[in-house]
Amino acid sequence: MIKKNNYIWNNWAGNQSCLSENYFEPETEEQIIEIVRFSGKNKKKIKVVGSGHSFSPIAVSNEILISLKNYRKLISVDKDTVTCQGGMYLYDLYDVLISNKLSFPDFGVINKQTVAGALAAGTHGSSLMHKSLSAQIEKLRIITASGDPVEITRETKWKIDDEEFNLWEAASFSLGSFGIVTEVTLKCDPIFYLKSEESVIDFDEYLKCMDDYAKRYEYFKAWWFPHTDKVYLFKAERIEEEQYHKKEQWIKYTEEQRKRDLQIDKLTSPLFIKSNDDSSLIPEINSFCLDYFFTPRTRIGNCFEILVHDETVPMVVSEYGLSMLDDNHKKALKKFRDILEQSQHKLHFPVDLRYTGAENSYLSPAYKQDTFYIGMCIREYGEEKIHPSMQLFFDVMKKYTACPSWGKLSDLSKSTCEKGFPGFENFKKLRNIIDPDRIFLNVFFEGIF
Ligand SMILES: Cc1cc2nc3c(=O)[nH]c(=O)nc-3n(C[C@H](O)[C@H](O)[C@H](O)COP(=O)(O)OP(=O)(O)OC[C@H]3O[C@@H](n4cnc5c(N)ncnc54)[C@H](O)[C@@H]3O)c2cc1C
């Protein structure tokens, strides 16, 4: 097992780092248990780091840090489930699914996260008809603070005083604060095929039709290009496998468009870097990119080809989930547009507009309610200090009681959690029993839990 002292760790975006007293790369579950027992005995805080794709400090630890990069094997796959070690990367898992003609109902945008990391922070895609990846969990094997493995399924119940709790609702989205997830079993669907229609509309038109599209298309998301008043739509529906095999007949996506898409990161990265020194360039960059790269098209592919993308230029991201009751989500989005456009602040594209269906994990912004997410990014910005355009976003979201996404940047506090997450108290109660010495809470969580 690799061990290092005074190990410096940085996340993917470069805005979070820590200096860990002890860093380990265990290769067996016995070694993981040994490290947890060592932490418990010495009252040291312990966190596992996945692939560092969270923007918030949820994975940092100045005491003990573990990476499961040597604990990432496939355990089994059958006709409707897959079981793997917690450190497996999503891209490896997706290869297994594809070769077994399997899939999940929805996916986050990229495939670089680890399985346990993506589940811990509730990674989601965009479909009102589906939930986040955590909803696929059938079983979790967790090494708890005592060093004992616990297996949690959808049926695992705990009685506290006279009240019965379903442990899955807490453990399925636990930010690593229940213990170390060593094995995961996820429910799978058969692989499916999609036709994606992509086009541009005006922002005000989008506001009118967004919910109708979200109900009509199984997969629907949109990218608002700030300072252009335009929105790029992605509307995807299932097609039969035969249509996929005859895809050349349906595709409207020229070779030139494909070539441009391959160049997008190389061409835009220097523009974003420059615009961080001179933000007056941003409206023109957004407008140029919309016209040059985001042209209307029809694409056909399997679900992975349409819904999962490669990595993108470095950025920091904030995202909040909003209730759709009484058009709260539309009001919040419109207010953000109006305030941003009236201010001197400028914002890179895209503002990512997504939906997910109601789900049962306590810490999900979509807990028991259909949810609309607004995500914004500052590209080529790796500073810890919150960017002023992002602060403006936080301020607007607060007014609409939006719930932050845990892996993204936000002004998350104990009171936001109590107001925004109805299952927060239940989560805390269960967490405190499973980890009474609070070894799985880092400094960031200590202030919140
Ligand atoms: C370019 C980019 C695109 C993204 N796209 C999306 C998207 O489409 N949808 C979305 O919802 N999010 C998205 N995210 C956010 C990302 O999916 C989450 O932040 C996810 O948690 C990152 O996984 P990771 O493996 O990098 O975990 P890390 O960020 O390393 O860790 C996340 C949390 O998981 C815990 N953890 C990791 N492994 C374990 C384990 N074995 N046991 C217990 N706890 C563990 C960590 O301690 C930490 O609390 C994106 C991020 C980036 C950088």
Short mmCIF file of C-alpha atoms and ligand atoms in Angstrom, two decimals:
data_model
loop_
_atom_site.label_atom_id
_atom_site.label_comp_id
_atom_site.label_asym_id
_atom_site.label_seq_id
_atom_site.Cartn_x
_atom_site.Cartn_y
_atom_site.Cartn_z
CA MET A 1 0.00 0.00 0.00
CA ILE A 2 1.34 3.44 -0.93
CA LYS A 3 1.65 5.78 2.11
CA LYS A 4 2.83 9.38 2.10
CA ASN A 5 3.20 11.98 4.82
CA ASN A 6 2.45 15.70 4.37
CA TYR A 7 0.81 15.03 1.05
CA ILE A 8 -0.47 17.98 -0.99
CA TRP A 9 -3.75 17.30 -2.79
CA ASN A 10 -5.55 19.56 -5.30
CA ASN A 11 -8.96 19.09 -6.87
CA TRP A 12 -9.51 18.99 -10.65
CA ALA A 13 -10.57 22.65 -10.84
CA GLY A 14 -7.57 23.80 -8.79
CA ASN A 15 -9.68 25.83 -6.33
CA GLN A 16 -9.43 23.38 -3.40
CA SER A 17 -6.33 21.90 -1.83
CA CYS A 18 -5.15 20.39 1.41
CA LEU A 19 -1.96 19.26 3.12
CA SER A 20 -2.73 15.83 4.59
CA GLU A 21 -0.70 14.48 7.49
CA ASN A 22 -1.14 10.94 6.17
CA TYR A 23 -2.18 9.81 2.70
CA PHE A 24 -2.91 6.18 1.79
CA GLU A 25 -3.72 4.21 -1.33
CA PRO A 26 -5.07 0.92 0.09
CA GLU A 27 -5.39 -2.17 -2.09
CA THR A 28 -7.58 -4.39 0.09
CA GLU A 29 -10.60 -3.93 2.32
CA GLU A 30 -8.48 -5.11 5.29
CA GLN A 31 -6.12 -2.20 4.68
CA ILE A 32 -9.07 0.23 4.50
CA ILE A 33 -10.36 -1.12 7.84
CA GLU A 34 -6.90 -0.78 9.37
CA ILE A 35 -6.71 2.90 8.30
CA VAL A 36 -10.20 3.65 9.66
CA ARG A 37 -9.34 1.99 12.99
CA PHE A 38 -6.11 4.02 13.14
CA SER A 39 -8.13 7.22 12.55
CA GLY A 40 -10.71 6.28 15.15
CA LYS A 41 -8.08 5.41 17.76
CA ASN A 42 -6.20 8.65 17.20
CA LYS A 43 -9.36 10.79 16.76
CA LYS A 44 -8.14 11.88 13.34
CA LYS A 45 -10.45 13.18 10.64
CA ILE A 46 -10.53 11.00 7.55
CA LYS A 47 -11.83 11.57 4.02
CA VAL A 48 -11.69 9.56 0.83
CA VAL A 49 -10.91 11.48 -2.29
CA GLY A 50 -12.46 10.28 -5.54
CA SER A 51 -11.25 11.91 -8.74
CA GLY A 52 -11.43 15.38 -7.18
CA HIS A 53 -14.20 16.60 -9.48
CA SER A 54 -16.08 18.42 -6.74
CA PHE A 55 -15.68 22.17 -6.62
CA SER A 56 -16.57 22.50 -2.93
CA PRO A 57 -14.23 21.36 -0.13
CA ILE A 58 -16.16 18.13 0.51
CA ALA A 59 -13.20 15.82 -0.09
CA VAL A 60 -10.38 17.68 1.69
CA SER A 61 -8.69 16.44 4.86
CA ASN A 62 -5.71 17.91 6.65
CA GLU A 63 -5.39 14.75 8.72
CA ILE A 64 -5.98 11.47 6.88
CA LEU A 65 -6.72 11.27 3.16
CA ILE A 66 -7.38 8.04 1.26
CA SER A 67 -7.56 7.42 -2.45
CA LEU A 68 -9.17 4.24 -3.76
CA LYS A 69 -7.29 4.45 -7.08
CA ASN A 70 -5.99 0.92 -6.35
CA TYR A 71 -9.38 -0.32 -5.24
CA ARG A 72 -11.46 0.00 -8.38
CA LYS A 73 -12.27 -3.41 -9.81
CA LEU A 74 -15.46 -4.74 -11.30
CA ILE A 75 -16.94 -7.38 -8.99
CA SER A 76 -19.85 -8.72 -11.06
CA VAL A 77 -22.35 -7.85 -13.74
CA ASP A 78 -25.61 -9.60 -14.52
CA LYS A 79 -28.71 -8.82 -16.55
CA ASP A 80 -29.87 -5.90 -14.43
CA THR A 81 -27.24 -5.02 -11.83
CA VAL A 82 -23.55 -4.20 -11.71
CA THR A 83 -21.32 -4.41 -8.62
CA CYS A 84 -17.93 -2.73 -8.37
CA GLN A 85 -15.42 -1.41 -5.87
CA GLY A 86 -15.97 2.19 -4.76
CA GLY A 87 -12.90 3.59 -6.51
CA MET A 88 -13.88 2.48 -10.02
CA TYR A 89 -14.00 5.33 -12.53
CA LEU A 90 -17.30 5.97 -14.29
CA TYR A 91 -15.60 5.61 -17.69
CA ASP A 92 -14.51 2.07 -16.80
CA LEU A 93 -17.96 1.27 -15.45
CA TYR A 94 -19.61 2.65 -18.59
CA ASP A 95 -17.36 0.43 -20.76
CA VAL A 96 -18.60 -2.57 -18.78
CA LEU A 97 -22.21 -1.45 -19.23
CA ILE A 98 -21.80 -0.86 -22.97
CA SER A 99 -20.21 -4.25 -23.55
CA ASN A 100 -23.09 -5.88 -21.67
CA LYS A 101 -25.72 -3.77 -23.52
CA LEU A 102 -26.68 -2.10 -20.24
CA SER A 103 -27.14 1.51 -19.10
CA PHE A 104 -28.59 3.71 -16.39
CA PRO A 105 -31.74 5.78 -16.93
CA ASP A 106 -29.68 9.00 -16.87
CA PHE A 107 -26.08 10.21 -16.49
CA GLY A 108 -24.10 13.23 -15.31
CA VAL A 109 -22.38 15.11 -18.12
CA ILE A 110 -18.89 13.62 -17.79
CA ASN A 111 -17.44 10.20 -16.97
CA LYS A 112 -14.27 11.04 -15.04
CA GLN A 113 -15.66 10.72 -11.50
CA THR A 114 -15.30 7.64 -9.33
CA VAL A 115 -18.45 5.62 -8.71
CA ALA A 116 -18.48 6.26 -4.94
CA GLY A 117 -17.60 9.95 -5.41
CA ALA A 118 -20.37 10.50 -7.97
CA LEU A 119 -22.89 8.81 -5.68
CA ALA A 120 -21.71 10.58 -2.54
CA ALA A 121 -22.58 14.01 -3.96
CA GLY A 122 -25.71 13.03 -5.90
CA THR A 123 -24.43 13.44 -9.45
CA HIS A 124 -27.40 14.03 -11.76
CA GLY A 125 -28.22 14.59 -15.42
CA SER A 126 -31.28 16.28 -16.86
CA SER A 127 -34.61 14.52 -17.06
CA LEU A 128 -37.79 15.25 -15.20
CA MET A 129 -38.64 11.57 -15.65
CA HIS A 130 -35.50 10.32 -13.91
CA LYS A 131 -33.52 10.87 -10.74
CA SER A 132 -29.86 11.23 -9.83
CA LEU A 133 -27.37 8.37 -10.11
CA SER A 134 -27.81 7.61 -6.38
CA ALA A 135 -31.37 6.42 -7.11
CA GLN A 136 -29.80 3.38 -8.85
CA ILE A 137 -28.16 2.13 -5.64
CA GLU A 138 -29.30 -1.37 -4.66
CA LYS A 139 -26.60 -2.03 -2.08
CA LEU A 140 -23.69 -0.22 -0.44
CA ARG A 141 -20.92 -1.76 1.60
CA ILE A 142 -19.50 0.83 3.98
CA ILE A 143 -16.61 0.66 6.42
CA THR A 144 -17.98 2.61 9.35
CA ALA A 145 -16.08 4.56 12.02
CA SER A 146 -15.68 1.46 14.23
CA GLY A 147 -13.96 -0.31 11.34
CA ASP A 148 -16.91 -2.66 10.89
CA PRO A 149 -18.42 -3.19 7.45
CA VAL A 150 -22.14 -2.46 7.16
CA GLU A 151 -24.26 -3.42 4.15
CA ILE A 152 -27.16 -1.11 3.35
CA THR A 153 -29.95 -1.99 0.93
CA ARG A 154 -33.20 -0.21 0.09
CA GLU A 155 -34.85 -2.17 2.91
CA THR A 156 -32.36 -1.49 5.71
CA LYS A 157 -34.24 0.07 8.61
CA TRP A 158 -33.07 1.50 11.92
CA LYS A 159 -35.19 2.18 14.96
CA ILE A 160 -34.26 5.22 17.05
CA ASP A 161 -36.43 5.62 20.15
CA ASP A 162 -39.81 4.69 18.68
CA GLU A 163 -39.18 6.00 15.22
CA GLU A 164 -38.17 3.82 12.27
CA PHE A 165 -35.80 5.23 9.63
CA ASN A 166 -34.86 3.88 6.24
CA LEU A 167 -31.07 4.03 6.25
CA TRP A 168 -30.85 4.02 2.44
CA GLU A 169 -32.40 7.50 2.32
CA ALA A 170 -29.38 8.81 4.20
CA ALA A 171 -26.58 6.54 2.97
CA SER A 172 -27.42 6.80 -0.74
CA PHE A 173 -26.25 10.44 -0.78
CA SER A 174 -24.01 10.87 2.24
CA LEU A 175 -21.02 12.98 1.12
CA GLY A 176 -18.77 10.24 2.44
CA SER A 177 -19.87 11.12 5.95
CA PHE A 178 -21.20 7.64 6.81
CA GLY A 179 -17.89 5.92 6.21
CA ILE A 180 -15.86 4.54 3.35
CA VAL A 181 -17.87 3.01 0.53
CA THR A 182 -15.95 -0.05 -0.59
CA GLU A 183 -18.55 -1.75 -2.79
CA VAL A 184 -21.58 -0.57 -4.71
CA THR A 185 -24.37 -2.47 -6.47
CA LEU A 186 -26.32 -0.40 -8.99
CA LYS A 187 -29.50 -1.29 -10.83
CA CYS A 188 -29.15 -1.17 -14.62
CA ASP A 189 -31.50 -0.82 -17.59
CA PRO A 190 -30.98 -2.17 -21.10
CA ILE A 191 -28.94 0.16 -23.29
CA PHE A 192 -31.11 2.61 -25.26
CA TYR A 193 -30.78 4.88 -28.25
CA LEU A 194 -31.59 8.56 -28.63
CA LYS A 195 -32.28 11.20 -31.23
CA SER A 196 -31.16 14.62 -30.00
CA GLU A 197 -32.47 17.81 -31.62
CA GLU A 198 -30.40 20.87 -30.77
CA SER A 199 -31.48 24.42 -31.61
CA VAL A 200 -31.43 28.08 -30.49
CA ILE A 201 -34.35 30.11 -29.09
CA ASP A 202 -34.79 33.48 -27.36
CA PHE A 203 -34.54 33.58 -23.59
CA ASP A 204 -38.13 34.81 -23.12
CA GLU A 205 -39.43 32.10 -25.43
CA TYR A 206 -37.49 29.53 -23.39
CA LEU A 207 -39.16 30.76 -20.19
CA LYS A 208 -42.55 30.13 -21.77
CA CYS A 209 -41.93 26.62 -23.12
CA MET A 210 -39.31 25.16 -20.74
CA ASP A 211 -41.61 23.08 -18.53
CA ASP A 212 -43.63 21.81 -21.49
CA TYR A 213 -40.45 20.59 -23.15
CA ALA A 214 -39.26 19.04 -19.88
CA LYS A 215 -42.51 17.06 -19.69
CA ARG A 216 -42.54 16.13 -23.36
CA TYR A 217 -38.94 15.09 -23.95
CA GLU A 218 -37.44 12.35 -21.80
CA TYR A 219 -34.12 14.20 -21.84
CA PHE A 220 -34.22 17.96 -21.93
CA LYS A 221 -31.71 20.60 -20.91
CA ALA A 222 -30.71 24.05 -22.07
CA TRP A 223 -27.69 26.34 -22.07
CA TRP A 224 -28.30 30.04 -21.66
CA PHE A 225 -25.58 32.20 -23.20
CA PRO A 226 -25.50 35.29 -20.91
CA HIS A 227 -25.42 38.70 -22.59
CA THR A 228 -26.86 37.25 -25.84
CA ASP A 229 -30.43 36.61 -24.64
CA LYS A 230 -30.26 33.25 -26.45
CA VAL A 231 -30.69 29.73 -25.17
CA TYR A 232 -29.45 26.53 -26.82
CA LEU A 233 -31.83 23.59 -26.37
CA PHE A 234 -31.02 19.88 -26.18
CA LYS A 235 -34.18 17.78 -26.64
CA ALA A 236 -33.69 14.03 -26.83
CA GLU A 237 -36.13 11.16 -27.31
CA ARG A 238 -35.70 7.41 -27.50
CA ILE A 239 -35.59 5.69 -30.86
CA GLU A 240 -35.60 2.01 -31.80
CA GLU A 241 -32.29 0.21 -32.18
CA GLU A 242 -32.99 -0.29 -35.94
CA GLN A 243 -33.21 3.48 -36.40
CA TYR A 244 -29.86 3.82 -34.65
CA HIS A 245 -28.30 1.33 -37.08
CA LYS A 246 -29.68 3.35 -40.00
CA LYS A 247 -28.65 6.60 -38.35
CA GLU A 248 -27.06 8.12 -41.45
CA GLN A 249 -30.59 8.73 -42.78
CA TRP A 250 -31.63 10.88 -39.82
CA ILE A 251 -28.49 12.71 -38.75
CA LYS A 252 -28.21 16.42 -39.57
CA TYR A 253 -24.73 17.10 -38.33
CA THR A 254 -22.16 18.01 -40.95
CA GLU A 255 -18.51 17.08 -41.04
CA GLU A 256 -17.68 20.77 -40.60
CA GLN A 257 -19.77 20.99 -37.41
CA ARG A 258 -18.09 17.85 -36.09
CA LYS A 259 -14.61 19.28 -36.79
CA ARG A 260 -15.49 22.55 -35.04
CA ASP A 261 -16.78 20.65 -32.01
CA LEU A 262 -13.48 18.81 -31.70
CA GLN A 263 -11.67 22.14 -31.58
CA ILE A 264 -13.88 23.86 -29.04
CA ASP A 265 -11.66 23.50 -25.96
CA LYS A 266 -8.47 24.41 -27.83
CA LEU A 267 -10.01 27.49 -29.39
CA THR A 268 -11.98 28.79 -26.44
CA SER A 269 -9.53 28.25 -23.59
CA PRO A 270 -7.24 31.23 -24.51
CA LEU A 271 -10.33 33.44 -24.90
CA PHE A 272 -11.57 32.56 -21.43
CA ILE A 273 -8.12 33.17 -19.93
CA LYS A 274 -7.99 36.62 -21.53
CA SER A 275 -11.53 37.46 -20.45
CA ASN A 276 -10.68 36.83 -16.81
CA ASP A 277 -8.44 39.91 -17.02
CA ASP A 278 -10.90 41.91 -19.10
CA SER A 279 -14.49 40.85 -18.51
CA SER A 280 -15.82 43.28 -21.14
CA LEU A 281 -14.74 40.62 -23.70
CA ILE A 282 -17.21 38.06 -22.35
CA PRO A 283 -20.38 39.14 -24.23
CA GLU A 284 -18.52 38.91 -27.53
CA ILE A 285 -16.96 35.55 -26.66
CA ASN A 286 -20.36 34.12 -25.70
CA SER A 287 -21.96 35.46 -28.85
CA PHE A 288 -19.14 34.22 -31.11
CA CYS A 289 -19.16 30.74 -29.56
CA LEU A 290 -22.94 30.45 -29.87
CA ASP A 291 -22.85 31.30 -33.57
CA TYR A 292 -19.71 29.35 -34.46
CA PHE A 293 -20.10 26.15 -32.43
CA PHE A 294 -23.71 25.87 -31.29
CA THR A 295 -25.41 25.53 -34.63
CA PRO A 296 -28.71 23.61 -34.96
CA ARG A 297 -28.27 19.86 -35.51
CA THR A 298 -29.82 16.43 -35.13
CA ARG A 299 -27.64 13.74 -33.62
CA ILE A 300 -28.30 10.04 -33.15
CA GLY A 301 -26.42 7.80 -30.77
CA ASN A 302 -26.63 5.37 -27.93
CA CYS A 303 -27.44 6.92 -24.54
CA PHE A 304 -23.74 7.27 -23.65
CA GLU A 305 -22.89 8.96 -26.96
CA ILE A 306 -25.69 11.51 -26.55
CA LEU A 307 -25.75 12.16 -22.79
CA VAL A 308 -22.09 11.80 -21.72
CA HIS A 309 -19.35 14.17 -22.86
CA ASP A 310 -15.62 14.42 -22.59
CA GLU A 311 -13.96 16.72 -20.10
CA THR A 312 -14.05 20.42 -20.75
CA VAL A 313 -11.80 23.45 -20.10
CA PRO A 314 -11.08 24.01 -16.39
CA MET A 315 -13.73 25.98 -14.54
CA VAL A 316 -15.42 26.47 -11.21
CA VAL A 317 -19.12 25.77 -10.97
CA SER A 318 -22.01 26.69 -8.72
CA GLU A 319 -25.39 25.03 -8.94
CA TYR A 320 -28.66 25.31 -7.05
CA GLY A 321 -31.85 23.27 -7.24
CA LEU A 322 -35.19 25.08 -7.17
CA SER A 323 -38.69 23.96 -6.40
CA MET A 324 -41.04 24.21 -9.40
CA LEU A 325 -44.07 25.07 -7.27
CA ASP A 326 -45.79 28.32 -8.30
CA ASP A 327 -43.15 28.86 -10.99
CA ASN A 328 -40.56 29.59 -8.30
CA HIS A 329 -37.84 28.25 -10.65
CA LYS A 330 -38.84 30.49 -13.55
CA LYS A 331 -39.01 33.54 -11.32
CA ALA A 332 -35.53 32.80 -9.96
CA LEU A 333 -34.05 32.31 -13.42
CA LYS A 334 -35.63 35.49 -14.78
CA LYS A 335 -34.49 37.47 -11.75
CA PHE A 336 -30.94 36.20 -12.17
CA ARG A 337 -30.97 37.17 -15.87
CA ASP A 338 -32.38 40.64 -15.11
CA ILE A 339 -29.98 41.37 -12.24
CA LEU A 340 -26.95 40.06 -14.12
CA GLU A 341 -27.74 42.01 -17.28
CA GLN A 342 -28.31 45.23 -15.29
CA SER A 343 -25.09 44.82 -13.32
CA GLN A 344 -21.52 45.41 -14.45
CA HIS A 345 -20.79 41.67 -13.96
CA LYS A 346 -20.18 39.36 -16.88
CA LEU A 347 -20.58 35.62 -17.04
CA HIS A 348 -19.16 32.91 -19.30
CA PHE A 349 -21.47 30.57 -21.13
CA PRO A 350 -23.14 28.29 -20.37
CA VAL A 351 -25.65 28.75 -17.62
CA ASP A 352 -26.75 25.13 -17.48
CA LEU A 353 -30.50 24.63 -17.02
CA ARG A 354 -31.54 21.11 -16.03
CA TYR A 355 -34.33 19.14 -14.40
CA THR A 356 -34.58 16.01 -12.25
CA GLY A 357 -37.53 14.12 -10.84
CA ALA A 358 -38.33 13.88 -7.12
CA GLU A 359 -36.20 11.39 -5.21
CA ASN A 360 -35.79 9.93 -1.73
CA SER A 361 -32.24 10.78 -0.61
CA TYR A 362 -32.38 13.22 2.31
CA LEU A 363 -29.54 15.43 1.08
CA SER A 364 -30.75 15.74 -2.49
CA PRO A 365 -32.03 19.18 -3.57
CA ALA A 366 -34.72 17.08 -5.32
CA TYR A 367 -35.82 15.34 -2.09
CA LYS A 368 -39.52 14.58 -2.60
CA GLN A 369 -39.94 17.33 -5.22
CA ASP A 370 -39.33 17.71 -8.95
CA THR A 371 -36.45 20.12 -9.25
CA PHE A 372 -35.01 22.60 -11.71
CA TYR A 373 -31.27 23.25 -11.48
CA ILE A 374 -29.44 26.39 -12.48
CA GLY A 375 -25.68 25.91 -12.83
CA MET A 376 -23.21 28.66 -13.67
CA CYS A 377 -19.49 28.53 -14.30
CA ILE A 378 -16.41 30.73 -14.44
CA ARG A 379 -13.95 29.18 -16.85
CA GLU A 380 -10.19 29.10 -16.37
CA TYR A 381 -10.64 30.38 -12.82
CA GLY A 382 -8.95 28.28 -10.13
CA GLU A 383 -8.98 30.75 -7.24
CA GLU A 384 -10.46 29.90 -3.88
CA LYS A 385 -11.93 33.40 -3.60
CA ILE A 386 -15.53 33.48 -4.84
CA HIS A 387 -15.82 35.33 -8.17
CA PRO A 388 -18.14 38.40 -7.96
CA SER A 389 -20.50 37.04 -10.68
CA MET A 390 -20.84 33.86 -8.65
CA GLN A 391 -21.57 35.84 -5.49
CA LEU A 392 -24.35 37.64 -7.37
CA PHE A 393 -25.76 34.22 -8.29
CA PHE A 394 -25.64 33.03 -4.64
CA ASP A 395 -27.50 36.17 -3.56
CA VAL A 396 -30.31 35.69 -6.06
CA MET A 397 -30.64 31.97 -5.31
CA LYS A 398 -30.96 32.65 -1.59
CA LYS A 399 -34.05 34.79 -2.21
CA TYR A 400 -35.80 31.81 -3.85
CA THR A 401 -34.88 29.28 -1.12
CA ALA A 402 -32.78 27.35 -3.60
CA CYS A 403 -30.89 24.26 -2.38
CA PRO A 404 -27.21 24.13 -3.26
CA SER A 405 -25.66 21.12 -5.00
CA TRP A 406 -23.12 19.81 -2.49
CA GLY A 407 -20.28 19.17 -4.91
CA LYS A 408 -20.51 22.67 -6.38
CA LEU A 409 -19.67 26.06 -4.88
CA SER A 410 -22.39 27.78 -2.84
CA ASP A 411 -22.95 29.77 0.31
CA LEU A 412 -24.10 26.63 2.09
CA SER A 413 -24.61 27.06 5.82
CA LYS A 414 -26.35 25.25 8.65
CA SER A 415 -29.40 27.49 8.29
CA THR A 416 -29.65 26.98 4.48
CA CYS A 417 -29.61 23.24 5.15
CA GLU A 418 -32.28 23.41 7.82
CA LYS A 419 -34.52 25.51 5.57
CA GLY A 420 -33.79 23.87 2.23
CA PHE A 421 -33.40 20.15 2.99
CA PRO A 422 -36.48 18.77 4.79
CA GLY A 423 -34.63 15.52 5.61
CA PHE A 424 -31.58 17.28 7.07
CA GLU A 425 -32.40 16.60 10.75
CA ASN A 426 -33.05 12.90 10.05
CA PHE A 427 -29.80 12.68 8.14
CA LYS A 428 -27.87 14.22 11.03
CA LYS A 429 -29.50 11.93 13.58
CA LEU A 430 -28.50 8.78 11.66
CA ARG A 431 -25.04 10.12 10.82
CA ASN A 432 -24.26 10.92 14.44
CA ILE A 433 -25.08 7.35 15.45
CA ILE A 434 -22.95 5.75 12.77
CA ASP A 435 -20.00 8.13 13.36
CA PRO A 436 -20.29 9.35 16.99
CA ASP A 437 -16.72 10.71 17.11
CA ARG A 438 -17.31 12.63 13.87
CA ILE A 439 -14.19 11.26 12.18
CA PHE A 440 -15.78 11.46 8.70
CA LEU A 441 -16.56 15.18 9.00
CA ASN A 442 -13.90 17.55 7.71
CA VAL A 443 -13.68 21.24 8.64
CA PHE A 444 -16.21 22.19 5.95
CA PHE A 445 -18.82 19.76 7.29
CA GLU A 446 -18.15 20.51 10.97
CA GLY A 447 -19.72 23.95 10.47
CA ILE A 448 -22.79 22.46 8.82
CA PHE A 449 -23.53 19.21 10.71
C1 LIG B 1 -16.33 18.93 -15.50
C2 LIG B 1 -17.30 18.49 -14.44
C3 LIG B 1 -18.58 18.09 -14.81
C4 LIG B 1 -19.51 17.71 -13.83
N1 LIG B 1 -20.76 17.35 -14.24
C5 LIG B 1 -21.71 17.07 -13.32
C6 LIG B 1 -23.04 16.72 -13.72
O1 LIG B 1 -23.36 16.65 -14.89
N2 LIG B 1 -23.95 16.51 -12.73
C7 LIG B 1 -23.63 16.60 -11.41
O2 LIG B 1 -24.51 16.41 -10.56
N3 LIG B 1 -22.38 16.86 -11.01
C8 LIG B 1 -21.42 17.09 -11.93
N4 LIG B 1 -20.13 17.36 -11.52
C9 LIG B 1 -19.81 17.24 -10.09
C10 LIG B 1 -19.29 15.83 -9.76
O3 LIG B 1 -20.05 14.82 -10.38
C11 LIG B 1 -19.40 15.54 -8.25
O4 LIG B 1 -18.82 16.57 -7.53
C12 LIG B 1 -18.78 14.18 -7.84
O5 LIG B 1 -18.94 14.01 -6.48
C13 LIG B 1 -17.31 14.08 -8.15
O6 LIG B 1 -16.88 12.72 -8.02
P1 LIG B 1 -15.37 12.43 -7.61
O7 LIG B 1 -15.10 10.98 -7.83
O8 LIG B 1 -14.48 13.39 -8.27
O9 LIG B 1 -15.45 12.68 -6.06
P2 LIG B 1 -14.68 13.77 -5.16
O10 LIG B 1 -15.02 15.11 -5.66
O11 LIG B 1 -13.27 13.40 -5.07
O12 LIG B 1 -15.41 13.51 -3.78
C14 LIG B 1 -16.78 13.82 -3.61
C15 LIG B 1 -17.25 13.31 -2.24
O13 LIG B 1 -17.30 11.88 -2.26
C16 LIG B 1 -16.59 11.36 -1.16
N5 LIG B 1 -16.08 10.07 -1.55
C17 LIG B 1 -15.36 9.74 -2.67
N6 LIG B 1 -15.10 8.42 -2.67
C18 LIG B 1 -15.67 7.90 -1.56
C19 LIG B 1 -15.73 6.60 -0.99
N7 LIG B 1 -15.20 5.52 -1.60
N8 LIG B 1 -16.37 6.43 0.18
C20 LIG B 1 -16.94 7.49 0.82
N9 LIG B 1 -16.89 8.74 0.32
C21 LIG B 1 -16.27 8.95 -0.85
C22 LIG B 1 -15.53 12.41 -0.87
O14 LIG B 1 -15.03 12.30 0.44
C23 LIG B 1 -16.32 13.67 -1.09
O15 LIG B 1 -17.08 13.98 0.05
C24 LIG B 1 -19.15 17.72 -12.46
C25 LIG B 1 -17.87 18.08 -12.09
C26 LIG B 1 -16.95 18.47 -13.07
C27 LIG B 1 -15.56 18.86 -12.66
#
